[in-house]
């Protein structure tokens, strides 16, 4: 006679992609409507998504893990440089800064700054989203040095800040409404290249 312990276990319910989507969407909707990261609760997300809290906890270890996935979704897929031209690759990466297909990003991303500045956990969350993007730009600049296109003595980290800053201030704060946002990535890259191109 076979004991129940020896009997094969039936598989659990398959994870619902629809529930995953509803939870991520609810998180982004609540942030876009003005909920701060600190005030955002699993209870509120569950209510908006139409699921139980247990459903969320089965998928994510906690709020930070859920936020990370939601904000990664908001940022979209990383731009992938073609590797043929350092200038073209930099224009691609600079053009992706602060550019989001999801209209909620314009409401959510500027609100992250206070949370990032107040909380070490939120700072780490932000860095985990931005770090891969920063690494891509770092690799393009280092490739430019290796190929002799860029000066060997450039400060790669400062150069990344020079390339990134103008796009962030323009797209997040609309610093100068007279600037042509479509042309700005090329103009920024060309201006910086003037100072770092190999002579």
C-alpha positions as a Python dict, from the first residue, in 0.01 Angstrom:
ca = {
    (1, 'X'): (0, 0, 0),
    (2, 'X'): (140, 341, -101),
    (3, 'X'): (150, 607, 164),
    (4, 'X'): (34, 958, 88),
    (5, 'X'): (393, 1073, 141),
    (6, 'X'): (504, 852, -150),
    (7, 'X'): (226, 959, -383),
    (8, 'X'): (323, 1200, -660),
    (9, 'X'): (231, 1560, -580),
    (10, 'X'): (3, 1739, -817),
    (11, 'X'): (155, 2057, -954),
    (12, 'X'): (38, 2383, -802),
    (13, 'X'): (-162, 2634, -996),
    (14, 'X'): (44, 2785, -1278),
    (15, 'X'): (156, 3140, -1212),
    (16, 'X'): (-86, 3380, -1375),
    (17, 'X'): (77, 3623, -1616),
    (18, 'X'): (-244, 3826, -1598),
    (19, 'X'): (-205, 3866, -1221),
    (20, 'X'): (161, 3967, -1263),
    (21, 'X'): (61, 4233, -1515),
    (22, 'X'): (-223, 4361, -1297),
    (23, 'X'): (10, 4395, -996),
    (24, 'X'): (280, 4581, -1190),
    (25, 'X'): (20, 4808, -1353),
    (26, 'X'): (-145, 4881, -1018),
    (27, 'X'): (194, 4975, -869),
    (28, 'X'): (272, 5215, -1154),
    (29, 'X'): (-79, 5362, -1151),
    (30, 'X'): (-61, 5438, -778),
    (31, 'X'): (280, 5602, -815),
    (32, 'X'): (159, 5808, -1113),
    (33, 'X'): (-142, 5922, -911),
    (34, 'X'): (87, 6068, -647),
    (35, 'X'): (153, 5795, -394),
    (36, 'X'): (504, 5827, -257),
    (37, 'X'): (727, 5522, -243),
    (38, 'X'): (718, 5538, 137),
    (39, 'X'): (339, 5556, 149),
    (40, 'X'): (279, 5290, -116),
    (41, 'X'): (157, 4971, 52),
    (42, 'X'): (115, 4612, -57),
    (43, 'X'): (-246, 4639, 65),
    (44, 'X'): (-317, 4931, -170),
    (45, 'X'): (-149, 4755, -463),
    (46, 'X'): (-344, 4435, -398),
    (47, 'X'): (-674, 4625, -381),
    (48, 'X'): (-603, 4813, -706),
    (49, 'X'): (-488, 4495, -883),
    (50, 'X'): (-787, 4294, -758),
    (51, 'X'): (-572, 4027, -596),
    (52, 'X'): (-497, 3916, -242),
    (53, 'X'): (-180, 4022, -62),
    (54, 'X'): (-69, 3657, -61),
    (55, 'X'): (-70, 3661, -441),
    (56, 'X'): (183, 3945, -436),
    (57, 'X'): (401, 3784, -171),
    (58, 'X'): (410, 3460, -372),
    (59, 'X'): (570, 3654, -655),
    (60, 'X'): (784, 3916, -480),
    (61, 'X'): (972, 3902, -150),
    (62, 'X'): (839, 4245, -53),
    (63, 'X'): (762, 4596, -169),
    (64, 'X'): (1118, 4679, -276),
    (65, 'X'): (1140, 4375, -504),
    (66, 'X'): (805, 4464, -660),
    (67, 'X'): (907, 4829, -703),
    (68, 'X'): (1227, 4723, -874),
    (69, 'X'): (1036, 4518, -1132),
    (70, 'X'): (776, 4791, -1181),
    (71, 'X'): (1036, 5064, -1233),
    (72, 'X'): (1240, 4844, -1465),
    (73, 'X'): (925, 4797, -1671),
    (74, 'X'): (872, 5173, -1671),
    (75, 'X'): (1228, 5239, -1791),
    (76, 'X'): (1187, 4989, -2073),
    (77, 'X'): (1440, 4776, -2256),
    (78, 'X'): (1802, 4888, -2256),
    (79, 'X'): (1914, 5050, -2580),
    (80, 'X'): (2171, 4822, -2746),
    (81, 'X'): (2461, 4998, -2922),
    (82, 'X'): (2544, 4854, -3265),
    (83, 'X'): (2919, 4883, -3203),
    (84, 'X'): (3007, 5034, -3543),
    (85, 'X'): (3057, 5398, -3445),
    (86, 'X'): (3137, 5542, -3103),
    (87, 'X'): (2952, 5863, -3193),
    (88, 'X'): (2639, 5680, -3311),
    (89, 'X'): (2639, 5454, -3006),
    (90, 'X'): (2667, 5755, -2774),
    (91, 'X'): (2384, 5933, -2957),
    (92, 'X'): (2167, 5621, -2911),
    (93, 'X'): (2244, 5596, -2538),
    (94, 'X'): (2212, 5970, -2471),
    (95, 'X'): (1884, 5976, -2665),
    (96, 'X'): (1744, 5706, -2435),
    (97, 'X'): (1810, 5909, -2118),
    (98, 'X'): (1485, 6023, -1962),
    (99, 'X'): (1289, 5897, -2263),
    (100, 'X'): (1006, 5663, -2177),
    (101, 'X'): (726, 5524, -2390),
    (102, 'X'): (498, 5495, -2086),
    (103, 'X'): (339, 5837, -2019),
    (104, 'X'): (328, 5759, -1645),
    (105, 'X'): (706, 5792, -1634),
    (106, 'X'): (684, 6171, -1661),
    (107, 'X'): (486, 6174, -1335),
    (108, 'X'): (676, 5898, -1154),
    (109, 'X'): (1045, 5953, -1228),
    (110, 'X'): (1075, 6312, -1094),
    (111, 'X'): (906, 6198, -771),
    (112, 'X'): (1174, 5935, -712),
    (113, 'X'): (1442, 6196, -637),
    (114, 'X'): (1318, 6283, -285),
    (115, 'X'): (1286, 5914, -193),
    (116, 'X'): (1633, 5839, -331),
    (117, 'X'): (1781, 6123, -126),
    (118, 'X'): (1600, 6026, 197),
    (119, 'X'): (1644, 5651, 199),
    (120, 'X'): (1950, 5430, 157),
    (121, 'X'): (1721, 5147, 42),
    (122, 'X'): (1561, 5364, -227),
    (123, 'X'): (1906, 5487, -333),
    (124, 'X'): (2012, 5125, -386),
    (125, 'X'): (1689, 5054, -575),
    (126, 'X'): (1755, 5349, -808),
    (127, 'X'): (2118, 5247, -858),
    (128, 'X'): (2019, 4891, -950),
    (129, 'X'): (1801, 5034, -1229),
    (130, 'X'): (2052, 5292, -1355),
    (131, 'X'): (2375, 5096, -1315),
    (132, 'X'): (2331, 4871, -1624),
    (133, 'X'): (2261, 5180, -1836),
    (134, 'X'): (2567, 5354, -1699),
    (135, 'X'): (2777, 5044, -1770),
    (136, 'X'): (2671, 5041, -2136),
    (137, 'X'): (2788, 5400, -2181),
    (138, 'X'): (3111, 5325, -1993),
    (139, 'X'): (3181, 5035, -2231),
    (140, 'X'): (3125, 5253, -2539),
    (141, 'X'): (3362, 5520, -2406),
    (142, 'X'): (3629, 5263, -2317),
    (143, 'X'): (3592, 5108, -2662),
    (144, 'X'): (3646, 5455, -2809),
    (145, 'X'): (3970, 5488, -2611),
    (146, 'X'): (4087, 5140, -2717),
    (147, 'X'): (4014, 5218, -3083),
    (148, 'X'): (4202, 5548, -3065),
    (149, 'X'): (3886, 5750, -3139),
    (150, 'X'): (3888, 5914, -2795),
    (151, 'X'): (4176, 6057, -2595),
    (152, 'X'): (4340, 5803, -2367),
    (153, 'X'): (4344, 6046, -2073),
    (154, 'X'): (3972, 6122, -2052),
    (155, 'X'): (3791, 6076, -1722),
    (156, 'X'): (3526, 5823, -1823),
    (157, 'X'): (3303, 5884, -1519),
    (158, 'X'): (3302, 6263, -1563),
    (159, 'X'): (3242, 6222, -1937),
    (160, 'X'): (2934, 6011, -1862),
    (161, 'X'): (2805, 6286, -1633),
    (162, 'X'): (2866, 6547, -1908),
    (163, 'X'): (2669, 6337, -2156),
    (164, 'X'): (2387, 6248, -1920),
    (165, 'X'): (2324, 6574, -1732),
    (166, 'X'): (2184, 6787, -2017),
    (167, 'X'): (1934, 6519, -2121),
    (168, 'X'): (1812, 6461, -1767),
    (169, 'X'): (1767, 6829, -1687),
    (170, 'X'): (1583, 6887, -2015),
    (171, 'X'): (1357, 6582, -2011),
    (172, 'X'): (1279, 6573, -1641),
    (173, 'X'): (1262, 6947, -1566),
    (174, 'X'): (1197, 7094, -1913),
    (175, 'X'): (1478, 7337, -1829),
    (176, 'X'): (1475, 7518, -2165),
    (177, 'X'): (1154, 7483, -2370),
    (178, 'X'): (1327, 7639, -2671),
    (179, 'X'): (1567, 7346, -2712),
    (180, 'X'): (1475, 7095, -2984),
    (181, 'X'): (1453, 6771, -2787),
    (182, 'X'): (1482, 6556, -3100),
    (183, 'X'): (1814, 6713, -3200),
    (184, 'X'): (1950, 6744, -2846),
    (185, 'X'): (2118, 6399, -2816),
    (186, 'X'): (2331, 6463, -3125),
    (187, 'X'): (2413, 6818, -3018),
    (188, 'X'): (2517, 6704, -2669),
    (189, 'X'): (2731, 6417, -2800),
    (190, 'X'): (2900, 6635, -3063),
    (191, 'X'): (2975, 6909, -2808),
    (192, 'X'): (3132, 6660, -2565),
    (193, 'X'): (3323, 6482, -2842),
    (194, 'X'): (3492, 6811, -2930),
    (195, 'X'): (3669, 6793, -2596),
    (196, 'X'): (3746, 6421, -2578),
    (197, 'X'): (3817, 6320, -2938),
    (198, 'X'): (4169, 6197, -3007),
    (199, 'X'): (4375, 6463, -3185),
}
